[in-house]
Tab-separated table of N, CA and C in Angstrom:
chain	number	residue	atom	x	y	z
N	1	GLY	N	95.059	84.645	-221.623
N	1	GLY	CA	95.759	85.598	-221.998
N	1	GLY	C	94.530	86.978	-221.251
N	2	GLN	N	94.948	87.519	-220.796
N	2	GLN	CA	94.012	89.288	-221.021
N	2	GLN	C	93.880	89.637	-221.234
N	3	PRO	N	92.938	90.967	-222.058
N	3	PRO	CA	93.234	91.913	-223.537
N	3	PRO	C	93.553	92.436	-221.977
N	4	ALA	N	94.250	93.568	-223.360
N	4	ALA	CA	95.180	94.636	-222.541
N	4	ALA	C	93.814	95.958	-222.078
N	5	PRO	N	94.088	96.080	-221.214
N	5	PRO	CA	93.676	97.105	-220.975
N	5	PRO	C	93.950	98.411	-221.936
N	6	ALA	N	91.721	99.310	-222.075
N	6	ALA	CA	91.751	100.022	-222.999
N	6	ALA	C	92.697	101.608	-222.393
N	7	PRO	N	93.513	102.923	-223.936
N	7	PRO	CA	94.079	103.445	-222.842
N	7	PRO	C	93.826	104.242	-223.772
N	8	ILE	N	93.536	105.590	-221.775
N	8	ILE	CA	93.489	106.173	-221.189
N	8	ILE	C	92.716	107.249	-221.606
N	9	PRO	N	92.802	108.328	-222.641
N	9	PRO	CA	92.746	109.015	-224.162
N	9	PRO	C	93.557	110.205	-223.184
N	10	THR	N	93.638	110.733	-224.746
N	10	THR	CA	94.578	111.655	-223.908
N	10	THR	C	93.384	112.730	-224.547
N	11	PRO	N	93.526	113.502	-223.004
N	11	PRO	CA	93.374	115.435	-223.838
N	11	PRO	C	93.064	116.142	-224.669
N	12	PRO	N	92.453	116.897	-224.749
N	12	PRO	CA	91.459	117.649	-226.384
N	12	PRO	C	93.679	118.112	-225.936
N	13	GLY	N	94.370	118.763	-226.448
N	13	GLY	CA	95.637	120.119	-226.653
N	13	GLY	C	96.439	118.857	-225.473
N	14	GLY	N	96.667	117.898	-225.320
N	14	GLY	CA	97.477	116.998	-225.266
N	14	GLY	C	97.580	116.109	-223.602
N	15	PRO	N	98.709	115.692	-223.118
N	15	PRO	CA	98.867	115.380	-221.697
N	15	PRO	C	98.555	115.739	-220.687
N	16	ILE	N	98.309	115.929	-219.464
N	16	ILE	CA	98.791	116.130	-218.460
N	16	ILE	C	99.704	116.140	-217.952
N	17	VAL	N	100.332	117.158	-218.490
N	17	VAL	CA	102.054	117.070	-217.490
N	17	VAL	C	101.710	117.380	-215.751
N	18	THR	N	102.691	116.165	-215.142
N	18	THR	CA	102.928	116.789	-213.411
N	18	THR	C	104.584	117.059	-212.629
N	19	ALA	N	104.752	118.108	-212.398
N	19	ALA	CA	105.787	117.355	-211.634
N	19	ALA	C	105.701	116.462	-210.860
N	20	PRO	N	107.008	116.939	-210.744
N	20	PRO	CA	107.670	115.843	-210.098
N	20	PRO	C	107.353	115.892	-208.441
N	21	GLY	N	107.102	114.675	-207.641
N	21	GLY	CA	106.552	114.093	-207.021
N	21	GLY	C	104.070	114.910	-206.937
N	22	GLU	N	104.372	115.306	-207.444
N	22	GLU	CA	102.393	115.525	-208.291
N	22	GLU	C	102.028	113.609	-207.719
N	23	LEU	N	100.949	113.870	-207.221
N	23	LEU	CA	100.003	112.867	-208.429
N	23	LEU	C	98.473	113.244	-207.702
N	24	ARG	N	97.745	111.789	-208.940
N	24	ARG	CA	97.202	112.766	-210.330
N	24	ARG	C	95.445	112.177	-209.081
N	25	TRP	N	94.017	112.899	-209.341
N	25	TRP	CA	93.447	111.921	-208.730
N	25	TRP	C	93.136	110.983	-209.690
N	26	SER	N	92.994	111.033	-210.409
N	26	SER	CA	93.237	109.261	-211.177
N	26	SER	C	93.587	108.668	-210.901
N	27	ASP	N	94.517	107.988	-210.508
N	27	ASP	CA	95.626	107.120	-210.407
N	27	ASP	C	95.155	106.818	-208.437
N	28	ALA	N	94.794	105.653	-208.757
N	28	ALA	CA	94.326	104.605	-208.202
N	28	ALA	C	94.993	104.507	-206.310
N	29	ALA	N	96.692	104.527	-207.033
N	29	ALA	CA	97.731	104.331	-206.683
N	29	ALA	C	97.526	105.494	-205.170
N	30	THR	N	97.171	106.982	-206.070
N	30	THR	CA	97.503	108.447	-205.123
N	30	THR	C	96.728	108.196	-203.758
N	31	TRP	N	95.048	107.141	-203.761
N	31	TRP	CA	94.720	106.949	-202.817
N	31	TRP	C	94.725	105.796	-201.917
N	32	GLY	N	95.352	104.186	-202.216
N	32	GLY	CA	95.830	103.426	-201.331
N	32	GLY	C	94.885	102.479	-202.267
N	33	GLY	N	94.604	102.710	-203.765
N	33	GLY	CA	94.097	101.322	-204.153
N	33	GLY	C	92.968	101.760	-205.237
N	34	THR	N	91.571	102.887	-204.642
N	34	THR	CA	91.128	103.120	-205.662
N	34	THR	C	90.722	104.072	-205.524
N	35	VAL	N	90.157	105.032	-206.683
N	35	VAL	CA	89.688	106.109	-206.179
N	35	VAL	C	88.331	105.971	-206.202
N	36	PRO	N	88.366	107.666	-204.811
N	36	PRO	CA	87.768	107.702	-204.545
N	36	PRO	C	85.717	108.219	-205.028
N	37	GLY	N	84.333	107.808	-204.835
N	37	GLY	CA	83.797	107.823	-205.251
N	37	GLY	C	82.824	108.121	-204.562
N	38	ALA	N	81.687	108.298	-204.932
N	38	ALA	CA	80.262	108.331	-204.049
N	38	ALA	C	80.435	108.252	-202.769
N	39	GLY	N	80.060	109.869	-202.172
N	39	GLY	CA	79.863	109.659	-201.224
N	39	GLY	C	81.255	110.346	-200.438
N	40	ALA	N	82.225	110.009	-201.116
N	40	ALA	CA	84.026	109.310	-199.788
N	40	ALA	C	83.946	110.347	-199.602
N	41	GLU	N	84.657	110.852	-198.079
N	41	GLU	CA	84.871	111.762	-197.427
N	41	GLU	C	86.531	112.118	-197.961
N	42	ILE	N	87.461	112.671	-198.394
N	42	ILE	CA	88.258	112.657	-198.381
N	42	ILE	C	90.089	113.872	-198.479
N	43	VAL	N	90.621	113.294	-197.704
N	43	VAL	CA	91.735	114.887	-196.614
N	43	VAL	C	92.353	114.562	-198.487
N	44	VAL	N	92.873	115.827	-198.568
N	44	VAL	CA	94.819	116.452	-199.074
N	44	VAL	C	94.872	116.789	-198.119
N	45	PRO	N	96.143	115.476	-197.647
N	45	PRO	CA	97.276	115.605	-196.588
N	45	PRO	C	98.422	117.264	-196.169
N	46	TYR	N	98.190	117.992	-196.029
N	46	TYR	CA	99.356	118.455	-195.979
N	46	TYR	C	101.152	118.257	-196.230
N	47	GLY	N	101.405	118.567	-197.134
N	47	GLY	CA	102.314	118.273	-197.999
N	47	GLY	C	102.173	117.320	-199.195
N	48	ALA	N	100.451	117.035	-199.229
N	48	ALA	CA	100.804	116.136	-200.741
N	48	ALA	C	100.082	117.813	-202.349
N	49	THR	N	100.742	116.867	-203.261
N	49	THR	CA	100.119	117.449	-204.305
N	49	THR	C	99.612	116.837	-205.002
N	50	VAL	N	98.003	116.798	-204.817
N	50	VAL	CA	97.027	116.559	-206.047
N	50	VAL	C	96.868	117.305	-206.849
N	51	VAL	N	96.413	116.584	-208.516
N	51	VAL	CA	96.368	117.203	-210.432
N	51	VAL	C	94.649	116.490	-210.017
N	52	LEU	N	94.088	117.785	-210.083
N	52	LEU	CA	92.723	116.837	-210.202
N	52	LEU	C	92.813	116.623	-211.559
N	53	ASP	N	92.470	115.668	-212.860
N	53	ASP	CA	93.024	115.164	-213.953
N	53	ASP	C	91.653	114.850	-214.195
N	54	THR	N	91.153	114.665	-213.831
N	54	THR	CA	89.356	113.898	-214.353
N	54	THR	C	88.356	114.721	-213.223
N	55	ASP	N	87.208	114.971	-213.437
N	55	ASP	CA	86.311	114.916	-213.494
N	55	ASP	C	85.388	114.075	-212.119
N	56	THR	N	85.172	113.659	-211.173
N	56	THR	CA	85.449	113.241	-209.406
N	56	THR	C	83.573	113.181	-209.779
N	57	ALA	N	83.969	111.892	-208.808
N	57	ALA	CA	82.312	111.345	-208.868
N	57	ALA	C	82.085	112.828	-207.128
N	58	ALA	N	80.862	112.608	-207.414
N	58	ALA	CA	79.691	113.148	-205.412
N	58	ALA	C	80.377	113.095	-204.167
N	59	LEU	N	81.695	112.573	-204.458
N	59	LEU	CA	82.024	113.546	-202.905
N	59	LEU	C	81.089	113.912	-201.708
N	60	GLY	N	81.499	113.041	-200.139
N	60	GLY	CA	81.307	113.688	-199.195
N	60	GLY	C	82.772	115.299	-199.263
N	61	ASN	N	82.434	115.047	-197.799
N	61	ASN	CA	83.414	117.004	-197.495
N	61	ASN	C	84.813	116.302	-198.361
N	62	LEU	N	85.178	117.429	-198.218
N	62	LEU	CA	86.497	117.141	-198.823
N	62	LEU	C	87.570	118.293	-197.938
N	63	ARG	N	88.058	118.200	-197.716
N	63	ARG	CA	89.671	118.772	-196.447
N	63	ARG	C	90.385	119.542	-197.655
N	64	VAL	N	91.218	119.412	-197.779
N	64	VAL	CA	92.419	120.427	-198.527
N	64	VAL	C	93.429	120.383	-197.323
N	65	GLU	N	94.493	120.560	-197.278
N	65	GLU	CA	95.196	120.537	-195.549
N	65	GLU	C	96.858	120.852	-197.184
N	66	GLY	N	96.337	119.677	-198.211
N	66	GLY	CA	97.750	119.851	-199.131
N	66	GLY	C	97.303	121.318	-199.936
N	67	THR	N	97.969	121.051	-201.007
N	67	THR	CA	97.540	121.878	-202.759
N	67	THR	C	96.185	120.775	-203.693
N	68	LEU	N	95.239	120.510	-204.043
N	68	LEU	CA	94.563	120.114	-205.106
N	68	LEU	C	95.118	120.898	-206.012
N	69	ARG	N	95.757	120.840	-206.940
N	69	ARG	CA	95.844	122.004	-208.483
N	69	ARG	C	94.956	120.955	-209.232
N	70	PHE	N	93.425	121.902	-210.391
N	70	PHE	CA	93.230	122.080	-211.046
N	70	PHE	C	94.380	121.264	-212.595
N	71	ALA	N	93.839	120.895	-213.032
N	71	ALA	CA	95.296	120.342	-214.494
N	71	ALA	C	94.649	120.823	-215.151
N	72	ALA	N	95.442	122.089	-216.448
N	72	ALA	CA	95.374	121.806	-217.492
N	72	ALA	C	94.358	121.336	-218.534
N	73	ALA	N	92.724	121.477	-218.703
N	73	ALA	CA	91.802	120.448	-218.950
N	73	ALA	C	90.581	120.780	-218.424
N	74	ASP	N	89.659	120.156	-219.033
N	74	ASP	CA	88.315	120.066	-218.571
N	74	ASP	C	88.102	119.376	-217.314
N	75	VAL	N	88.003	119.749	-216.450
N	75	VAL	CA	87.413	118.995	-214.809
N	75	VAL	C	86.640	119.328	-214.057
N	76	GLU	N	85.925	118.682	-213.082
N	76	GLU	CA	84.052	118.572	-212.222
N	76	GLU	C	85.721	118.316	-211.033
N	77	LEU	N	84.729	119.176	-210.190
N	77	LEU	CA	84.934	118.431	-209.336
N	77	LEU	C	83.842	118.845	-208.492
N	78	LYS	N	82.983	117.992	-207.215
N	78	LYS	CA	82.326	118.088	-206.675
N	78	LYS	C	82.524	116.974	-205.432
N	79	ALA	N	81.518	117.660	-204.235
N	79	ALA	CA	81.631	117.515	-203.478
N	79	ALA	C	80.008	118.120	-202.250
N	80	ALA	N	80.002	118.049	-200.777
N	80	ALA	CA	79.051	118.840	-200.913
N	80	ALA	C	79.382	119.545	-200.173
N	81	ALA	N	80.621	119.602	-199.928
N	81	ALA	CA	81.834	120.253	-199.578
N	81	ALA	C	82.578	120.156	-198.775
N	82	ILE	N	83.046	121.898	-199.510
N	82	ILE	CA	84.756	121.740	-199.809
N	82	ILE	C	85.433	122.346	-197.722
N	83	GLN	N	86.489	122.340	-197.813
N	83	GLN	CA	87.545	123.155	-197.065
N	83	GLN	C	88.356	124.253	-196.642
N	84	VAL	N	89.013	124.668	-196.962
N	84	VAL	CA	90.621	124.583	-197.282
N	84	VAL	C	91.309	125.137	-197.254
N	85	SER	N	92.003	123.945	-195.963
N	85	SER	CA	92.910	125.086	-195.668
N	85	SER	C	94.798	124.817	-196.131
N	86	GLY	N	95.079	124.801	-196.981
N	86	GLY	CA	96.637	124.270	-197.461
N	86	GLY	C	95.747	125.372	-199.459
N	87	ALA	N	95.599	125.110	-200.118
N	87	ALA	CA	96.050	125.187	-201.708
N	87	ALA	C	95.005	125.447	-202.298
N	88	LEU	N	94.215	125.610	-203.405
N	88	LEU	CA	92.605	124.888	-203.934
N	88	LEU	C	93.071	126.391	-204.964
N	89	GLN	N	94.716	125.571	-206.691
N	89	GLN	CA	94.085	126.273	-207.910
N	89	GLN	C	93.801	125.848	-208.898
N	90	ILE	N	93.326	127.070	-209.234
N	90	ILE	CA	92.709	126.250	-210.222
N	90	ILE	C	93.890	127.491	-211.728
N	91	GLY	N	94.045	127.083	-212.683
N	91	GLY	CA	95.739	128.716	-213.706
N	91	GLY	C	96.258	128.509	-212.024
N	92	SER	N	97.911	129.437	-212.584
N	92	SER	CA	98.143	130.791	-211.980
N	92	SER	C	98.382	132.147	-212.544
N	93	ALA	N	98.616	132.401	-212.724
N	93	ALA	CA	98.877	134.271	-213.079
N	93	ALA	C	99.104	133.694	-213.922
N	94	VAL	N	100.808	133.021	-214.218
N	94	VAL	CA	102.094	133.043	-215.268
N	94	VAL	C	100.815	132.408	-216.340
N	95	GLN	N	100.264	131.297	-215.589
N	95	GLN	CA	99.160	130.755	-216.824
N	95	GLN	C	97.974	129.574	-216.063
N	96	PRO	N	96.809	131.067	-216.556
N	96	PRO	CA	95.625	131.075	-216.264
N	96	PRO	C	94.779	130.019	-216.911
N	97	HIS	N	93.859	128.860	-216.164
N	97	HIS	CA	93.267	127.906	-216.713
N	97	HIS	C	91.870	127.590	-217.977
N	98	LEU	N	92.546	127.546	-219.353
N	98	LEU	CA	92.074	127.880	-220.203
N	98	LEU	C	91.003	126.958	-220.897
N	99	HIS	N	90.751	126.076	-219.895
N	99	HIS	CA	89.569	125.067	-220.094
N	99	HIS	C	88.596	125.286	-219.634
N	100	ARG	N	87.869	123.989	-218.456
N	100	ARG	CA	86.739	124.681	-217.913
N	100	ARG	C	86.676	123.960	-216.510
N	101	ALA	N	86.367	124.868	-216.104
N	101	ALA	CA	87.046	124.108	-214.145
N	101	ALA	C	85.745	124.807	-213.676
N	102	THR	N	85.184	123.668	-213.672
N	102	THR	CA	83.504	123.726	-212.482
N	102	THR	C	83.630	122.970	-211.609
N	103	ILE	N	82.967	123.942	-209.680
N	103	ILE	CA	83.070	123.042	-208.404
N	103	ILE	C	81.271	123.086	-208.478
N	104	THR	N	81.403	122.286	-208.053
N	104	THR	CA	79.593	122.030	-208.173
N	104	THR	C	79.732	121.488	-206.598
N	105	LEU	N	79.244	122.088	-205.374
N	105	LEU	CA	79.071	121.761	-204.436
N	105	LEU	C	77.307	120.876	-204.563
N	106	THR	N	77.506	119.585	-203.277
N	106	THR	CA	76.043	119.030	-203.280
N	106	THR	C	74.899	118.953	-202.032
N	107	GLY	N	75.649	118.905	-200.684
N	107	GLY	CA	75.199	119.259	-200.017
N	107	GLY	C	74.414	120.076	-199.395
N	108	ALA	N	74.006	119.701	-198.590
N	108	ALA	CA	72.599	120.527	-197.620
N	108	ALA	C	73.259	121.414	-196.899
N	109	PRO	N	72.705	121.857	-196.640
N	109	PRO	CA	72.476	123.915	-195.736
N	109	PRO	C	73.010	123.215	-194.499
N	110	LEU	N	73.880	123.976	-193.464
N	110	LEU	CA	73.905	123.841	-192.024
N	110	LEU	C	72.740	123.545	-191.410
N	111	THR	N	72.590	122.254	-190.696
N	111	THR	CA	72.101	121.921	-190.192
N	111	THR	C	72.797	120.917	-188.699
N	112	SER	N	72.245	120.350	-187.957
N	112	SER	CA	73.029	120.434	-186.741
N	112	SER	C	73.070	118.955	-186.345
N	113	GLY	N	72.874	117.679	-188.451
N	113	GLY	CA	72.936	116.760	-188.562
N	113	GLY	C	74.238	116.936	-189.540
N	114	ASN	N	74.790	117.692	-190.379
N	114	ASN	CA	76.148	117.583	-191.546
N	114	ASN	C	77.245	117.544	-190.068
N	115	ASN	N	76.937	117.476	-188.936
N	115	ASN	CA	78.110	118.316	-188.006
N	115	ASN	C	78.305	119.589	-187.871
N	116	GLY	N	77.504	120.505	-188.586
N	116	GLY	CA	78.823	121.909	-188.507
N	116	GLY	C	79.801	121.865	-189.501
N	117	VAL	N	78.999	121.662	-190.747
N	117	VAL	CA	80.210	120.967	-192.398
N	117	VAL	C	78.679	121.986	-193.145
N	118	ALA	N	78.764	122.968	-193.325
N	118	ALA	CA	77.863	123.628	-194.167
N	118	ALA	C	77.748	123.663	-195.406
N	119	ARG	N	77.037	123.267	-196.749
N	119	ARG	CA	77.812	123.594	-197.838
N	119	ARG	C	78.075	124.767	-198.151
N	120	GLY	N	79.689	124.496	-198.794
N	120	GLY	CA	80.435	125.950	-198.796
N	120	GLY	C	81.835	125.449	-199.632
N	121	LEU	N	81.842	126.586	-199.909
N	121	LEU	CA	83.811	127.089	-200.831
N	121	LEU	C	84.128	127.204	-199.527
N	122	ASN	N	84.723	126.701	-198.329
N	122	ASN	CA	85.230	127.230	-197.384
N	122	ASN	C	86.857	127.732	-196.935
N	123	VAL	N	87.207	128.537	-196.617
N	123	VAL	CA	89.022	128.639	-196.480
N	123	VAL	C	89.295	128.980	-195.596
N	124	GLN	N	90.363	128.624	-195.149
N	124	GLN	CA	90.087	129.505	-193.268
N	124	GLN	C	91.248	128.970	-193.046
N	125	ASN	N	92.153	128.934	-191.875
N	125	ASN	CA	93.389	128.756	-191.397
N	125	ASN	C	94.866	128.348	-192.505
N	126	GLY	N	94.279	130.053	-192.345
N	126	GLY	CA	95.434	130.099	-193.311
N	126	GLY	C	95.882	130.163	-195.139
N	127	GLY	N	94.742	129.655	-195.496
N	127	GLY	CA	93.972	128.322	-197.484
N	127	GLY	C	94.752	129.543	-197.724
N	128	LYS	N	94.707	129.493	-199.158
N	128	LYS	CA	94.818	129.683	-200.498
N	128	LYS	C	94.017	129.270	-201.409
N	129	LEU	N	93.466	130.691	-202.100
N	129	LEU	CA	91.712	129.850	-203.608
N	129	LEU	C	92.644	131.016	-204.281
N	130	GLU	N	93.442	130.715	-205.460
N	130	GLU	CA	93.389	130.527	-206.621
N	130	GLU	C	92.948	130.156	-208.021
N	131	LEU	N	92.441	130.898	-208.563
N	131	LEU	CA	92.007	131.201	-209.614
N	131	LEU	C	91.937	132.207	-210.833
N	132	HIS	N	93.031	131.148	-211.476
N	132	HIS	CA	92.978	132.564	-212.617
N	132	HIS	C	93.249	131.754	-213.848
N	133	GLY	N	92.289	132.936	-214.541
N	133	GLY	CA	91.463	132.412	-215.811
N	133	GLY	C	91.653	133.019	-217.176
N	134	ALA	N	91.451	132.759	-218.794
N	134	ALA	CA	91.522	133.476	-219.621
N	134	ALA	C	91.019	135.420	-219.028
N	135	ILE	N	92.027	136.104	-219.559
N	135	ILE	CA	90.011	137.436	-219.928
N	135	ILE	C	90.190	137.678	-221.415
N	136	PRO	N	89.098	137.368	-220.675
N	136	PRO	CA	88.099	137.641	-222.349
N	136	PRO	C	88.413	139.781	-223.029
N	137	GLN	N	88.853	139.614	-224.038
N	137	GLN	CA	89.054	140.729	-225.408
N	137	GLN	C	87.713	140.724	-226.573
N	138	PRO	N	87.793	142.553	-225.824
N	138	PRO	CA	87.533	143.428	-225.016
N	138	PRO	C	86.626	143.073	-224.054
N	139	VAL	N	86.893	143.551	-222.640
N	139	VAL	CA	85.110	142.706	-221.821
N	139	VAL	C	84.572	143.513	-221.590
N	140	TRP	N	84.005	145.014	-222.984
N	140	TRP	CA	82.619	145.186	-222.757
N	140	TRP	C	82.889	145.852	-223.934
N	141	THR	N	81.503	145.912	-225.186
N	141	THR	CA	81.911	146.508	-225.956
N	141	THR	C	80.592	147.199	-226.030
N	142	ARG	N	79.848	147.770	-227.626
N	142	ARG	CA	78.719	147.875	-227.823
N	142	ARG	C	77.938	146.887	-228.926
N	143	LEU	N	76.900	147.465	-229.030
N	143	LEU	CA	76.361	146.298	-229.401
N	143	LEU	C	75.991	147.507	-230.430
N	144	GLY	N	76.464	146.473	-231.743
N	144	GLY	CA	75.859	147.297	-233.489
N	144	GLY	C	75.426	147.699	-234.434
N	145	ASP	N	74.970	147.393	-233.128
N	145	ASP	CA	72.813	146.995	-233.970
N	145	ASP	C	71.516	146.560	-232.803
N	146	HIS	N	70.457	147.021	-233.389
N	146	HIS	CA	69.284	147.036	-232.011
N	146	HIS	C	69.388	145.428	-231.577
N	147	ALA	N	69.250	144.448	-230.646
N	147	ALA	CA	68.788	143.065	-230.379
N	147	ALA	C	67.516	143.120	-230.074
N	148	GLN	N	67.245	142.326	-230.555
N	148	GLN	CA	65.431	141.638	-230.215
N	148	GLN	C	65.452	140.744	-228.815
N	149	ALA	N	64.572	141.061	-228.394
N	149	ALA	CA	63.720	140.366	-226.610
N	149	ALA	C	64.255	139.101	-227.474
N	150	GLY	N	65.242	138.677	-226.302
N	150	GLY	CA	64.733	136.937	-225.933
N	150	GLY	C	65.845	136.205	-227.734
N	151	SER	N	66.499	137.168	-227.991
N	151	SER	CA	67.647	135.668	-229.278
N	151	SER	C	68.351	135.838	-228.862
N	152	SER	N	69.584	134.753	-229.837
N	152	SER	CA	71.096	134.166	-228.913
N	152	SER	C	71.428	134.418	-229.510
N	153	GLN	N	71.832	136.003	-230.706
N	153	GLN	CA	73.090	136.682	-231.730
N	153	GLN	C	72.404	137.879	-231.337
N	154	LEU	N	74.149	138.156	-230.907
N	154	LEU	CA	74.108	139.780	-230.711
N	154	LEU	C	75.344	140.618	-231.860
N	155	ALA	N	74.888	141.131	-232.329
N	155	ALA	CA	75.888	142.440	-233.009
N	155	ALA	C	76.477	143.729	-232.926
N	156	LEU	N	78.238	142.931	-232.576
N	156	LEU	CA	78.840	143.719	-231.596
N	156	LEU	C	79.406	144.247	-232.587
N	157	ALA	N	79.983	145.892	-231.806
N	157	ALA	CA	80.589	146.626	-231.950
N	157	ALA	C	82.461	147.233	-232.815
N	158	ALA	N	82.377	146.503	-231.713
N	158	ALA	CA	83.621	145.243	-232.224
N	158	ALA	C	83.854	143.819	-231.347
N	159	ALA	N	85.147	144.018	-233.015
N	159	ALA	CA	84.701	142.012	-232.646
N	159	ALA	C	85.946	141.655	-231.711
N	160	ALA	N	85.271	140.143	-231.248
N	160	ALA	CA	85.667	139.750	-229.961
N	160	ALA	C	85.998	138.247	-229.343
N	161	ASN	N	86.852	138.098	-228.269
N	161	ASN	CA	87.491	136.592	-229.218
N	161	ASN	C	86.197	135.730	-227.871
N	162	TRP	N	85.471	136.223	-227.500
N	162	TRP	CA	84.757	135.851	-226.454
N	162	TRP	C	83.738	134.442	-226.974
N	163	ARG	N	83.726	133.063	-226.792
N	163	ARG	CA	83.401	131.806	-226.432
N	163	ARG	C	82.426	131.286	-226.199
N	164	ALA	N	81.513	129.879	-227.014
N	164	ALA	CA	80.081	129.545	-226.706
N	164	ALA	C	80.230	129.466	-225.669
N	165	GLY	N	78.832	129.626	-225.011
N	165	GLY	CA	78.828	129.312	-223.602
N	165	GLY	C	79.696	130.444	-222.129
N	166	ASP	N	80.340	131.354	-222.736
N	166	ASP	CA	80.304	132.120	-222.081
N	166	ASP	C	78.513	133.076	-221.615
N	167	THR	N	79.038	134.010	-220.579
N	167	THR	CA	77.534	134.183	-219.949
N	167	THR	C	77.068	136.031	-220.238
N	168	ILE	N	77.378	136.978	-220.538
N	168	ILE	CA	77.126	137.677	-220.965
N	168	ILE	C	75.668	138.654	-219.802
N	169	ALA	N	76.467	139.297	-219.748
N	169	ALA	CA	75.735	140.510	-217.644
N	169	ALA	C	75.402	141.097	-218.927
């Protein structure tokens, strides 16, 4: 016999939860037998809901006519350009996305050679882009002490739930 396939690791925070009828990006059956690879031109069709439960390869153009929902996990979506006429959802007002969600656009700026599709995340024809993340508390505070130029540490006047990697402006 053949060795048993390696189990799919459970992401930190527990398994990915999908509702009945939702499709997983990582499931080859969602795509007719093969998970999309680098350069693939992808359409999430009208009426379908696909849960992005893994990082993608660097896709070609991605059209979202149905719903593409980021799972409650750290995931990255890479595509030359993204057109949304359905819905692209990262969290909701009731359940904010508390993980890392990254969208990397890899396409070239608009040229005559890319069929009028420019690098960008384009929401069109009644499409919806929903981005709901954790709200840092407090959203601002004062420094508790002088900060040296170039320092990577700050003393704050009040406690904050900011995380490593957050950007301070």
